[in-house]
Tab-separated table of C-alpha atoms in Angstrom:
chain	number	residue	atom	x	y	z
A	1449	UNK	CA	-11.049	42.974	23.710
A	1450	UNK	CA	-11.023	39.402	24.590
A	1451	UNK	CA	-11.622	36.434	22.773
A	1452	UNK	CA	-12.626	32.846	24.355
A	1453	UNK	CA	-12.018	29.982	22.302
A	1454	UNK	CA	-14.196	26.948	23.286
A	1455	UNK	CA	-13.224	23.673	22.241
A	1456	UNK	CA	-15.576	21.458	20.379
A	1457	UNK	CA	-13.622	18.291	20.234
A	1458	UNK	CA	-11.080	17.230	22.634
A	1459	UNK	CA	-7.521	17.044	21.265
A	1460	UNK	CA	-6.255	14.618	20.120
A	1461	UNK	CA	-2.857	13.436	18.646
A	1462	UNK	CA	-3.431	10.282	16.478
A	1463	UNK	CA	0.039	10.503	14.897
A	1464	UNK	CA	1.843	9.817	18.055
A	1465	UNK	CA	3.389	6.888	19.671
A	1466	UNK	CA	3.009	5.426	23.138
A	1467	UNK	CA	6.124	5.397	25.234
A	1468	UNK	CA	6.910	1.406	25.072
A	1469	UNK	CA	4.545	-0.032	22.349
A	1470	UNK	CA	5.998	-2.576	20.771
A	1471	UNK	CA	6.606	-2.592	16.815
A	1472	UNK	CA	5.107	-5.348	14.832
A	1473	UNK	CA	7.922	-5.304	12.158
A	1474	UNK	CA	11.555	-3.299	11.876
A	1475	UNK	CA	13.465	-2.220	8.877
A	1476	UNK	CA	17.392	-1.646	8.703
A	1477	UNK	CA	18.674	0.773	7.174
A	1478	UNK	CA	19.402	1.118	4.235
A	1479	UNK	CA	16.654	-0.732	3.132
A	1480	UNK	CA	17.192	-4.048	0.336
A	1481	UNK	CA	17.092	-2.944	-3.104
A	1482	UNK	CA	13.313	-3.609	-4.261
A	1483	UNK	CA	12.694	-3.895	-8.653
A	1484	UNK	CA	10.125	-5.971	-10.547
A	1485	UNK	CA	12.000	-8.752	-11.352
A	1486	UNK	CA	11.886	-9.361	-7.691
A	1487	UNK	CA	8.245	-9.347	-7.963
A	1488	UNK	CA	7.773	-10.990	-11.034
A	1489	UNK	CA	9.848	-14.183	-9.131
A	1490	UNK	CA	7.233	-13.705	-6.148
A	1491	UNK	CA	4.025	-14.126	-8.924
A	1492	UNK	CA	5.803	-17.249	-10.599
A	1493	UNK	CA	6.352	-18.665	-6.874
A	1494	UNK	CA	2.634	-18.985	-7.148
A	1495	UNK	CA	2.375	-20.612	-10.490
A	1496	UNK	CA	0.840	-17.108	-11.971
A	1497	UNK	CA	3.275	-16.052	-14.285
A	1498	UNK	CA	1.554	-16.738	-17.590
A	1499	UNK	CA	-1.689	-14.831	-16.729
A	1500	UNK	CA	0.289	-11.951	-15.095
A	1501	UNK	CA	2.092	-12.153	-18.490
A	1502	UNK	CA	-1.289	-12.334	-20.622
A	1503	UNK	CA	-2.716	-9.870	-18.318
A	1504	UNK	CA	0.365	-6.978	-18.491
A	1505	UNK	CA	0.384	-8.086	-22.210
A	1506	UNK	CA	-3.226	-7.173	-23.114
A	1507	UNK	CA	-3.435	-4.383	-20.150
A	1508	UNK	CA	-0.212	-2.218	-20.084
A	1509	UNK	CA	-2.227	0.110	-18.149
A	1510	UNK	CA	-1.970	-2.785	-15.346
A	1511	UNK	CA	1.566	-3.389	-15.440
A	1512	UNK	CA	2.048	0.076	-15.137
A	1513	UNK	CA	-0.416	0.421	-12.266
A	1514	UNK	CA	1.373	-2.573	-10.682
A	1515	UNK	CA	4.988	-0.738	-11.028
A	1516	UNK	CA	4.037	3.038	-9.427
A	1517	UNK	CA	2.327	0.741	-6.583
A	1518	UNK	CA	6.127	-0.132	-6.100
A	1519	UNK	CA	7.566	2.940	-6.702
A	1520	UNK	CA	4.985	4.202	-3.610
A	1521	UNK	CA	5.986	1.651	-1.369
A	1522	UNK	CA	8.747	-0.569	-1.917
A	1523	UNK	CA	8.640	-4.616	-1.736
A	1524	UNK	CA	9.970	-3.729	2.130
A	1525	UNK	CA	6.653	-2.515	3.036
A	1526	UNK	CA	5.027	-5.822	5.118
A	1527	UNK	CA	1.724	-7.023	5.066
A	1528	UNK	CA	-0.097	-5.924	8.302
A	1529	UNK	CA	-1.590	-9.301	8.727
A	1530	UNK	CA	1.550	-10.994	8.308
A	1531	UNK	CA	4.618	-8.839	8.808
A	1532	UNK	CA	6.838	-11.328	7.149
A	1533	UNK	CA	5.527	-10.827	3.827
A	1534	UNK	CA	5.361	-7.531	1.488
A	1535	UNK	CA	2.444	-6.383	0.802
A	1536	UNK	CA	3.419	-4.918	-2.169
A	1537	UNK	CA	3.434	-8.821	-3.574
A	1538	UNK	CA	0.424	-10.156	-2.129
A	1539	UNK	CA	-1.194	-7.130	-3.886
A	1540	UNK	CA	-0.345	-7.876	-7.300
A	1541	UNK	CA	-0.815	-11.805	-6.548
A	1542	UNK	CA	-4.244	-10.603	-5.751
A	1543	UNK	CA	-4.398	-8.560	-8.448
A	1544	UNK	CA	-4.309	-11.340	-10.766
A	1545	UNK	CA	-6.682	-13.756	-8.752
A	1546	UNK	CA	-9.312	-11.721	-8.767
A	1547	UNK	CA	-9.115	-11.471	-12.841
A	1548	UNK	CA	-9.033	-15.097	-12.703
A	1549	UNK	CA	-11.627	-14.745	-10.774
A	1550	UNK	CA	-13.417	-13.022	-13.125
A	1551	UNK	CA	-12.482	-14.919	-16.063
A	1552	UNK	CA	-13.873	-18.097	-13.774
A	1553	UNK	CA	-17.696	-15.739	-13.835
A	1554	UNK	CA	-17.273	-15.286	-17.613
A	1555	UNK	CA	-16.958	-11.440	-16.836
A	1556	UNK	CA	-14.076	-11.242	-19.730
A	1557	UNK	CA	-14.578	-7.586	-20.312
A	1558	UNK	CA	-11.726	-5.012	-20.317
A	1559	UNK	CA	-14.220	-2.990	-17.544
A	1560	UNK	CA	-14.591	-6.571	-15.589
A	1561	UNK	CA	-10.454	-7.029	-15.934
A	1562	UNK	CA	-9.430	-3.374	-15.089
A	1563	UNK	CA	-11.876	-3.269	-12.035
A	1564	UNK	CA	-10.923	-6.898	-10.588
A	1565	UNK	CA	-7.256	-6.480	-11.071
A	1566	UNK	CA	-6.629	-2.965	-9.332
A	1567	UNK	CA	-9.738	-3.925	-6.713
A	1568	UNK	CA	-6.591	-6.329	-6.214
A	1569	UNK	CA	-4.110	-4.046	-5.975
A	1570	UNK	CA	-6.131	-1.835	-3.792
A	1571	UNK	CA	-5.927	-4.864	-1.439
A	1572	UNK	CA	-2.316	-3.177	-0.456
A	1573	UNK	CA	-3.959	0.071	0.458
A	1574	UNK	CA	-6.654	-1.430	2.796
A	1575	UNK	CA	-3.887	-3.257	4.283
A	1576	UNK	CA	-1.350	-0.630	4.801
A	1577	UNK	CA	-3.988	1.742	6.624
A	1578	UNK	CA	-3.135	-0.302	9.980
A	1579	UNK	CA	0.299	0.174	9.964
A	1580	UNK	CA	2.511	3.273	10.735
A	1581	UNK	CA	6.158	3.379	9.440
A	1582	UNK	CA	8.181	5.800	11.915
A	1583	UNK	CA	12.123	6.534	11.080
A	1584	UNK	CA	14.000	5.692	14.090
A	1585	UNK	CA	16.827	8.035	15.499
A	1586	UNK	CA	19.066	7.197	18.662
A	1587	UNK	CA	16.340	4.083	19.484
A	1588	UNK	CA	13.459	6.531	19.414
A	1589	UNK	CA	10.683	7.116	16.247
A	1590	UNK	CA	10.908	10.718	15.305
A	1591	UNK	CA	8.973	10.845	12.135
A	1592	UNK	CA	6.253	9.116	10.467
A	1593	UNK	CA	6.062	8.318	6.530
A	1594	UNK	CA	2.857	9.292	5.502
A	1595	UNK	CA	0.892	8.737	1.630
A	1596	UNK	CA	1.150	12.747	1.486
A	1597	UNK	CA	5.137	12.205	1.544
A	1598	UNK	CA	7.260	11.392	-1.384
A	1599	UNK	CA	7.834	7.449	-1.823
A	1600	UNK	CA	8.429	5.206	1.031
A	1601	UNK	CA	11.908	4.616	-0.160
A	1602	UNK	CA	12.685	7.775	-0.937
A	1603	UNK	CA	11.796	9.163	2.047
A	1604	UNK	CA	13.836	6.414	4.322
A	1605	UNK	CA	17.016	7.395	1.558
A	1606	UNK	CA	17.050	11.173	2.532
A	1607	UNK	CA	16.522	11.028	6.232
A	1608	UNK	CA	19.635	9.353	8.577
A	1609	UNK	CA	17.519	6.633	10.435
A	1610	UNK	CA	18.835	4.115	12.189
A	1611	UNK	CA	15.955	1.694	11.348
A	1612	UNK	CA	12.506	2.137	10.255
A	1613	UNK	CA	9.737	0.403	12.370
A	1614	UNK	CA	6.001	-0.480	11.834
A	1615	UNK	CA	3.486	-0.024	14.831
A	1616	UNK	CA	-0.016	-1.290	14.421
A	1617	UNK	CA	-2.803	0.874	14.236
A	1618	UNK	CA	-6.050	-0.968	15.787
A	1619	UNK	CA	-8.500	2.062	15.511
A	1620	UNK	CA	-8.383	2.614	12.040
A	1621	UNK	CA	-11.839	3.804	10.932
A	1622	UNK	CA	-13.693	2.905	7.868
A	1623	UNK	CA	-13.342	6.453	6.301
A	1624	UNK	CA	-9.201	6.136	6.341
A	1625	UNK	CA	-9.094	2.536	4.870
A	1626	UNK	CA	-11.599	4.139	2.343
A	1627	UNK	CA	-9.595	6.881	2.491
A	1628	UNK	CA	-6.271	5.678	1.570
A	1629	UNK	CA	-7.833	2.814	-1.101
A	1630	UNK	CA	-8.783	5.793	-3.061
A	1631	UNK	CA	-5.537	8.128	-3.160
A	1632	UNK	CA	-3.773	5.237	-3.496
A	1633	UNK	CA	-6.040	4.120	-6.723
A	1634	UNK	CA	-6.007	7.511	-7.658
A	1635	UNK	CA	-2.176	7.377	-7.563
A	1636	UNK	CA	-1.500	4.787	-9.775
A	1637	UNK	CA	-4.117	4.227	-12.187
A	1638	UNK	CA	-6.060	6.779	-14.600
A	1639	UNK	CA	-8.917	9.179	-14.227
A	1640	UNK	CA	-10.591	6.135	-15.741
A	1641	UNK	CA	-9.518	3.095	-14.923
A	1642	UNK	CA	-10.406	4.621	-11.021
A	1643	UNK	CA	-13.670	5.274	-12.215
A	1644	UNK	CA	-14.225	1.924	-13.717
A	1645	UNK	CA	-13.170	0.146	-10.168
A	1646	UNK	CA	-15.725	2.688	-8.590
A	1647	UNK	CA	-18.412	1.395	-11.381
A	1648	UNK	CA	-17.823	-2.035	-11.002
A	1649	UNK	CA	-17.041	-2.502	-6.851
C-alpha cells in the first residue's frame, strides 16, 4: 500500500544563510572576557550609577535579573541597530530609564519598578530577534547559536570557530520578537516578576 504525502506549506529553511550575504558585525575568537564590573562602568558612563545602585539595592531580584541576562549573552553580543555597541548594556541602561521613568509618573510601586525595569531589559530580547550569530569554520558559518542552546559564550568556548559573525534578519515577524521577549523574561526573572511585566505592559 501506498501513501501520498501532500504538502501544505512550501519548505522552507529560515535558519540558513545566503551564499555571499554580508555580516553586519564579526567576533574573534576567543571572545573578550565579559563581567559586571564591565557593565557597571558602561551605566556610570551615563551618569546612572546611583539609581542602578538604589535600584539593585532595594530590588536584588533586578540585579540578579540584570546578571543571568549576561550570563545568556555576553557584553559581546551587539546591538542590532548599532553593531558597535552591546546590547547587553543598552539593556540595563534602559532598564533603569524606564524606572526613572516611572519614578518621573509618580508610579513608585515595587509592581511599577519591577515591570519598567525588566520591560527594559526585555529591550535586549526585541533587539536580538534580528540578528543571527553563526560560528565560522574555514571562512564559512556552520552553526547557528540559538536561545534553546546553552549561553552564548559558552557555546562559542566549546566549539573551534574561527570567528563568530552576526547576519541581519529583516523578516522577523511579530510572533518571534514576542516570542523571544518572553523566554528571555522567563529566563531571567521569576514566575512573578514575568507576570507583573505582563500585568503592567
Amino acid at each position: 500500500m501506498s501513501i501520498k504525502v501532500t504538502q501544505l506549506f512550501p519548505a522552507s529553511n529560515s535558519h540558513a544563510i545566503e551564499e555571499g550575504k554580508p555580516s553586519v558585525h564579526t567576533l574573534q575568537v576567543p571572545l573578550a572576557h565579559s563581567d559586571l564590573d564591565q557593565l557597571l562602568l558602561a551605566i556610570q558612563a551615563e551618569g546612572l550609577e546611583d539609581d542602578q545602585r538604589s535600584i539593585w539595592l532595594a530590588y536584588p531580584n533586578l540585579r540578579v535579573a540584570t546578571e543571568k541576562l549576561l550570563a545568556i549573552y555576553s557584553l559581546n553580543w551587539p546591538l542590532a541597530r548599532d553593531s558597535e555597541r552591546s546590547m547587553v548594556i543598552e539593556a540595563a541602561i534602559e532598564g533603569v530609564r524606564e524606572v526613572k521613568r516611572s519614578i518621573q509618573r509618580n508610579e513608585r510601586s515595587r509592581s511599577h519598578v519591577v515591570a519598567g525595569y525588566l520591560r527594559g531589559l526585555a529591550m535586549a530580547a526585541e533587539d536580538s530577534a534580528h540578528l543571527q550569530a553563526w560560528g565560522v569554520h574555514r571562512n564559512r558559518p556552520v552553526e547557528q547559536w540559538t536561545l534553546e542552546q546553552e549561553s552564548f559564550g559558552d557555546w562559542v568556548s566549546r566549539n573551534d570557530f574561527q570567528e563568530v559573525r552576526f547576519y541581519e534578519v529583516s523578516d522577523v515577524s511579530r510572533n518571534e520578537v514576542e516570542g523571544t521577549r518572553m523566554k528571555v523574561l522567563c529566563s531571567i526573572a521569576s514566575t512573578r516578576d514575568v507576570g507583573v511585566v505582563a500585568r503592567y505592559s
